[in-house]
Coordinates of C-alpha atoms in Angstrom, one line a residue:
X1 CA 8.8 -24.1 -16.2
X2 CA 5.8 -23.4 -18.4
X3 CA 6.6 -21.6 -21.6
X4 CA 5.4 -21.3 -25.2
X5 CA 3.3 -19.2 -27.6
X6 CA 0.0 -20.3 -26.1
X7 CA 0.8 -19.5 -22.5
X8 CA -1.2 -16.5 -21.2
X9 CA 0.2 -15.0 -17.9
X10 CA -2.0 -13.6 -15.1
X11 CA -1.4 -11.3 -12.2
X12 CA 0.4 -13.1 -9.4
X13 CA 2.1 -15.7 -11.6
X14 CA 5.7 -16.1 -10.7
X15 CA 8.0 -15.9 -13.6
X16 CA 11.7 -16.6 -14.3
X17 CA 13.2 -13.8 -16.4
X18 CA 16.6 -12.6 -17.7
X19 CA 17.6 -8.9 -17.5
X20 CA 18.2 -7.6 -21.0
X21 CA 18.9 -3.9 -20.4
X22 CA 19.1 -1.8 -17.3
X23 CA 16.7 1.2 -17.2
X24 CA 14.8 3.0 -14.5
X25 CA 15.0 0.2 -11.9
X26 CA 18.6 -0.6 -11.4
X27 CA 18.0 -2.7 -8.3
X28 CA 15.7 -5.5 -7.3
X29 CA 14.5 -6.2 -3.7
X30 CA 15.9 -9.4 -2.2
X31 CA 13.9 -11.6 0.2
X32 CA 15.6 -9.7 3.0
X33 CA 14.4 -6.4 1.5
X34 CA 17.9 -5.3 0.4
X35 CA 17.9 -3.5 -2.9
X36 CA 20.4 -5.6 -4.9
X37 CA 22.2 -4.2 -8.0
X38 CA 21.0 -5.7 -11.3
X39 CA 23.3 -6.5 -14.2
X40 CA 22.4 -7.5 -17.8
X41 CA 22.2 -11.3 -18.0
X42 CA 21.0 -11.7 -14.4
X43 CA 18.2 -14.2 -13.9
X44 CA 15.4 -13.1 -11.6
X45 CA 12.2 -14.4 -10.1
X46 CA 9.4 -11.8 -10.1
X47 CA 5.6 -11.8 -10.3
X48 CA 3.4 -10.5 -13.0
X49 CA 1.2 -7.6 -12.0
X50 CA -0.5 -4.4 -13.0
X51 CA 0.9 -1.1 -11.7
X52 CA -0.6 2.3 -11.1
X53 CA 2.0 4.9 -10.1
X54 CA 1.4 8.4 -11.4
X55 CA 5.0 9.4 -10.5
X56 CA 6.4 6.4 -12.4
X57 CA 4.6 3.9 -14.6
X58 CA 1.2 2.7 -15.7
X59 CA 1.7 -0.9 -16.6
X60 CA -0.4 -4.0 -17.2
X61 CA 0.1 -7.8 -17.4
X62 CA 0.9 -8.6 -21.0
X63 CA -1.1 -11.1 -23.0
X64 CA 2.0 -13.3 -23.9
X65 CA 5.3 -14.4 -22.4
X66 CA 7.2 -12.1 -24.7
X67 CA 9.7 -9.5 -23.5
X68 CA 8.4 -7.0 -21.0
X69 CA 9.6 -4.8 -18.2
X70 CA 10.6 -4.7 -14.5
X71 CA 8.0 -2.2 -13.4
X72 CA 8.7 -2.1 -9.6
X73 CA 11.8 -2.7 -7.6
X74 CA 9.7 -4.9 -5.2
X75 CA 9.7 -7.5 -8.0
X76 CA 6.9 -6.9 -10.5
X77 CA 6.9 -7.7 -14.2
X78 CA 4.6 -6.1 -16.7
X79 CA 4.3 -4.1 -19.9
X80 CA 4.6 -0.3 -19.5
X81 CA 1.9 1.6 -21.4
X82 CA 2.6 5.1 -20.0
X83 CA 5.2 6.8 -17.8
X84 CA 6.0 10.0 -16.1
X85 CA 8.3 12.3 -18.1
X86 CA 11.0 12.2 -15.4
X87 CA 11.4 8.4 -15.6
X88 CA 14.1 6.6 -17.6
X89 CA 13.0 3.9 -19.9
X90 CA 11.9 0.8 -17.9
X91 CA 14.4 -2.0 -17.3
X92 CA 13.8 -4.6 -20.1
X93 CA 13.5 -8.3 -19.2
X94 CA 13.2 -11.5 -21.3
X95 CA 10.7 -14.0 -19.9
X96 CA 12.0 -17.6 -19.7
X97 CA 8.9 -19.2 -18.4
X98 CA 6.3 -19.4 -15.5
X99 CA 7.5 -21.3 -12.5
X100 CA 5.6 -24.5 -11.9
X101 CA 5.3 -27.4 -9.5
X102 CA 3.2 -30.6 -9.3
X103 CA 0.1 -28.5 -8.7
X104 CA 0.6 -26.2 -11.7
X105 CA 1.7 -22.6 -12.0
X106 CA 3.2 -21.2 -8.8
X107 CA 1.4 -18.0 -7.9
X108 CA 1.5 -15.5 -5.0
X109 CA -2.0 -16.5 -4.1
X110 CA -1.1 -20.1 -3.6
X111 CA 1.8 -19.2 -1.4
X112 CA 0.0 -16.5 0.7
X113 CA -0.4 -17.1 4.4
X114 CA -3.7 -15.3 4.6
X115 CA -7.0 -15.4 2.6
X116 CA -9.5 -12.7 1.9
X117 CA -12.9 -13.3 3.5
X118 CA -16.3 -11.7 3.0
X119 CA -17.7 -9.7 6.0
X120 CA -21.3 -9.0 5.2
X121 CA -22.0 -7.9 8.8
X122 CA -18.7 -6.2 9.3
X123 CA -16.0 -7.3 11.8
X124 CA -17.7 -8.7 15.0
X125 CA -14.9 -7.3 17.2
X126 CA -11.8 -5.2 16.6
X127 CA -9.6 -2.6 18.2
X128 CA -9.8 1.0 17.1
X129 CA -8.6 1.5 13.5
X130 CA -6.9 4.6 12.1
X131 CA -6.4 4.8 8.3
X132 CA -3.7 7.0 6.7
X133 CA -4.7 8.3 3.3
X134 CA -3.2 11.0 1.1
X135 CA -3.5 13.3 -1.8
X136 CA -1.3 11.3 -4.1
X137 CA 1.7 9.0 -4.4
X138 CA 4.6 10.4 -2.5
X139 CA 2.5 12.6 -0.3
X140 CA 4.2 11.2 2.9
X141 CA 1.6 8.6 3.9
X142 CA 4.1 5.8 4.9
X143 CA 6.3 8.1 6.9
X144 CA 3.2 9.6 8.6
X145 CA 2.0 6.1 9.4
X146 CA 5.4 5.1 10.7
X147 CA 5.6 8.1 13.0
X148 CA 2.1 7.6 14.3
X149 CA 2.9 4.0 15.1
X150 CA 6.0 5.1 16.9
X151 CA 4.1 7.7 18.9
X152 CA 1.4 5.2 20.0
X153 CA 4.1 2.6 20.9
X154 CA 5.9 5.4 22.9
X155 CA 2.6 5.8 24.8
X156 CA 2.7 2.2 25.9
X157 CA 0.3 0.7 23.4
X158 CA 0.6 -2.5 21.3
X159 CA 0.2 -1.4 17.7
X160 CA -0.4 -3.5 14.5
X161 CA 0.2 -1.9 11.1
X162 CA -0.6 -2.7 7.5
X163 CA -1.1 -1.6 4.0
X164 CA -4.4 -2.4 2.3
X165 CA -3.7 -1.3 -1.3
X166 CA -0.8 -0.5 -3.5
X167 CA 2.2 -2.1 -5.2
X168 CA 4.1 -4.8 -3.4
X169 CA 7.5 -3.9 -1.8
X170 CA 9.2 -4.5 1.5
X171 CA 10.2 -1.0 2.4
X172 CA 6.9 0.2 3.9
X173 CA 6.5 -3.0 6.0
X174 CA 10.1 -2.6 7.2
X175 CA 9.4 1.0 8.1
X176 CA 6.3 0.0 10.1
X177 CA 8.2 -2.7 12.0
X178 CA 11.1 -0.3 12.7
X179 CA 8.6 2.2 14.1
X180 CA 7.6 -0.4 16.7
X181 CA 4.6 -2.2 15.2
X182 CA 4.2 -5.6 16.9
X183 CA 2.5 -7.1 13.8
X184 CA 2.8 -6.0 10.2
X185 CA 1.0 -7.3 7.2
X186 CA 0.0 -6.0 3.7
X187 CA -1.9 -7.1 0.7
X188 CA 1.0 -9.3 -0.5
X189 CA 0.4 -11.5 2.5
X190 CA -3.0 -12.2 1.0
X191 CA -1.6 -13.1 -2.4
X192 CA -1.8 -9.8 -4.3
X193 CA 1.3 -8.5 -6.1
X194 CA -0.6 -5.2 -6.4
X195 CA -4.3 -4.3 -5.9
X196 CA -4.5 -2.2 -9.1
X197 CA -7.0 -3.8 -11.6
X198 CA -8.1 -6.4 -9.1
X199 CA -11.8 -7.1 -8.9
X200 CA -13.3 -4.4 -6.6
X201 CA -15.1 -6.9 -4.4
X202 CA -11.7 -8.5 -3.5
X203 CA -10.2 -5.1 -2.7
X204 CA -13.3 -4.2 -0.6
X205 CA -13.1 -7.4 1.4
X206 CA -9.3 -7.2 1.7
X207 CA -9.5 -4.1 4.1
X208 CA -11.5 -5.8 6.9
X209 CA -9.6 -9.1 6.3
X210 CA -6.3 -7.3 6.8
X211 CA -7.7 -5.5 9.9
X212 CA -8.9 -8.8 11.3
X213 CA -5.6 -10.5 10.7
X214 CA -3.8 -7.6 12.5
X215 CA -6.2 -7.7 15.5
X216 CA -4.4 -10.1 17.7
X217 CA -5.6 -10.4 21.3
X218 CA -3.1 -8.0 22.7
X219 CA -3.4 -5.3 19.9
X220 CA -4.6 -1.9 21.2
X221 CA -4.7 -0.1 17.9
X222 CA -4.5 -1.0 14.2
X223 CA -3.1 1.6 11.7
X224 CA -3.6 1.0 8.0
X225 CA -2.3 2.8 4.9
X226 CA -4.4 3.2 1.8
X227 CA -2.1 3.8 -1.2
X228 CA -2.0 6.5 -3.8
X229 CA -4.5 9.4 -3.8
X230 CA -8.2 9.9 -3.2
X231 CA -8.9 9.9 -6.9
X232 CA -7.2 6.6 -7.6
X233 CA -9.8 4.0 -8.7
X234 CA -9.8 1.6 -5.8
X235 CA -9.4 4.3 -3.2
X236 CA -12.3 6.3 -4.6
X237 CA -14.6 3.3 -4.5
X238 CA -13.5 2.3 -1.0
X239 CA -14.3 5.7 0.4
X240 CA -17.8 5.5 -0.9
X241 CA -18.3 2.0 0.4
X242 CA -20.0 1.4 3.8
X243 CA -17.4 -1.3 4.5
X244 CA -14.8 1.5 4.9
X245 CA -16.8 3.4 7.5
X246 CA -17.6 0.1 9.3
X247 CA -13.9 -0.8 9.4
X248 CA -12.1 2.6 10.0
X249 CA -12.8 4.9 12.9
X250 CA -10.6 7.8 12.0
X251 CA -8.4 9.1 9.2
X252 CA -5.1 10.9 9.3
X253 CA -4.7 12.7 6.0
X254 CA -1.3 13.2 4.3
X255 CA -0.9 16.0 1.8
X256 CA 1.8 17.6 -0.3
X257 CA 0.4 21.1 -0.2
X258 CA -2.3 23.2 1.5
X259 CA -4.6 23.2 -1.5
X260 CA -4.5 19.5 -1.8
X261 CA -5.1 19.2 1.9
X262 CA -8.2 21.4 1.7
X263 CA -9.7 19.5 -1.3
X264 CA -8.9 16.1 0.2
X265 CA -10.4 17.0 3.5
X266 CA -13.6 18.1 1.8
X267 CA -13.8 14.7 -0.1
X268 CA -13.3 12.8 3.2
X269 CA -15.9 14.8 5.0
X270 CA -18.3 14.3 2.1
X271 CA -17.7 10.5 2.5
X272 CA -18.8 10.7 6.1
X273 CA -15.3 10.1 7.5
X274 CA -13.8 11.6 10.6
X275 CA -10.4 13.2 10.0
X276 CA -8.2 13.7 13.1
X277 CA -5.3 15.6 11.5
X278 CA -3.5 16.6 8.4
X279 CA 0.2 15.8 8.1
X280 CA 2.6 14.6 5.5
X281 CA 5.0 16.4 3.1
X282 CA 3.4 19.8 3.5
X283 CA 4.7 19.9 7.1
X284 CA 8.3 20.0 5.7
X285 CA 7.5 23.6 4.8
X286 CA 6.6 26.0 7.5
X287 CA 4.9 28.2 4.9
X288 CA 2.8 25.4 3.5
X289 CA 1.9 24.3 7.1
X290 CA 0.8 27.8 7.9
X291 CA -1.3 28.1 4.8
X292 CA -3.0 24.8 5.6
X293 CA -3.5 25.7 9.3
X294 CA -5.2 29.0 8.4
X295 CA -7.9 27.3 6.3
X296 CA -8.4 23.8 7.7
X297 CA -10.9 22.9 10.4
X298 CA -8.6 20.2 11.8
X299 CA -5.1 20.4 13.3
X300 CA -2.0 20.3 11.1
X301 CA 0.7 18.1 12.8
X302 CA 4.3 18.0 11.7
X303 CA 5.0 14.4 10.6
X304 CA 7.8 13.7 13.2
X305 CA 5.7 15.3 16.0
X306 CA 3.5 12.3 15.6
X307 CA 6.3 10.3 17.3
X308 CA 5.4 12.1 20.6
X309 CA 3.2 9.9 22.9
X310 CA 0.8 12.7 23.8
X311 CA 0.4 13.8 20.2
X312 CA -0.3 10.3 18.9
X313 CA -2.7 9.5 21.8
X314 CA -4.7 12.6 20.8
X315 CA -5.5 11.0 17.5
X316 CA -7.1 7.9 19.0
X317 CA -10.9 7.7 18.3
X318 CA -12.6 8.8 21.5
X319 CA -15.4 6.3 21.3
X320 CA -12.8 3.5 22.0
X321 CA -11.6 5.0 25.3
X322 CA -10.5 3.6 27.7
X323 CA -8.4 1.1 25.7
X324 CA -7.2 -0.8 28.7

C-alpha cells in the first residue's frame, strides 16, 4: 500500500479502508452484486470518485488520505460536501492506503477491459441506437430501459444495453441483463468509477466508444442510458454536442410528472433530437399519465407496456428498417 501525508488520491484509485461508523450506506456491493451488510471495523476495497446525486450526496475526491466517506453502495469513497435533507449522515471510513503493485497505484483505468477512443468522423457503422434520458435521478430511466430491452428481445431481436454516464454500481447492469440484453457494458468497463467531474472530452468520446463496444456483429439494437437529468452538467453538454446526434437515433424520455415531461421534451426538441415516447415514474399514476398525454405531442407509454413486442418495436428508428 501507498500511504502518508504527501499522498494525493485521484478518481479511480483503489483504496483499502476501514469502516468507522455506519451511516446512510449500511451495505456495500460485492463483486457478485450482492449488497453485503457492513459492520464497524470491516476492511473494504473501494475506489475514489466524485459523486453527483441530487437525491443523496454531492461529494468529491479529497486532497489527502484522511478519513472520508462511503458515498455510494457500489463502492465509492469521497468527501461529502452537501446532502439531501432526507439522507442520514454518510458512512465514515478510515483510509489505510492506496492499493499498489509493481506498476504503481492500482486504478480502475488500469484494470478496465475497454478504452475510450476519439471518433472525429463518428462511428463508421453501427446498429440503431435508442437513448433513455430523464428529468432527474430516480425518474425511472433504468426500469424504462430494462422494459424496452425486454420488449425488443420478445420481438426476436438481439439487444445490447449500456449506461454511458452516472455512478458505478452493479444493479443497473444486472437489470439490463435480466431483461434479456445479450451484451451489457457501462462506463466502469472503461475505467470510470463515475463520470461526474471527468474531463468533458472523455465523457463525449465515451458515448460512441460504449456504443461501438456494444455493437457486436449480431446486435440488432443498442439501448443506452444517460444518467441523472437534462440539467446535469455532462448531460446538458452532451445534448448540445453533435456527437450525441451522430450516435443516437431516438430518445425515450423518462419523467416523474407531466410538467417535467413537457419541459424535458421541449429541451430535447430544441437540441434536435427525436423523441419516440415518454415513460417512467409518471406512468405509475393514471392521473399524471393523463395530464401528460393531454399536452404532449408524443405518446405516453406505461413503463411495463414497453415489455410488449409490438410496443417496443414501434420505438425503433424507422430509417433503420428493415433490421434483418
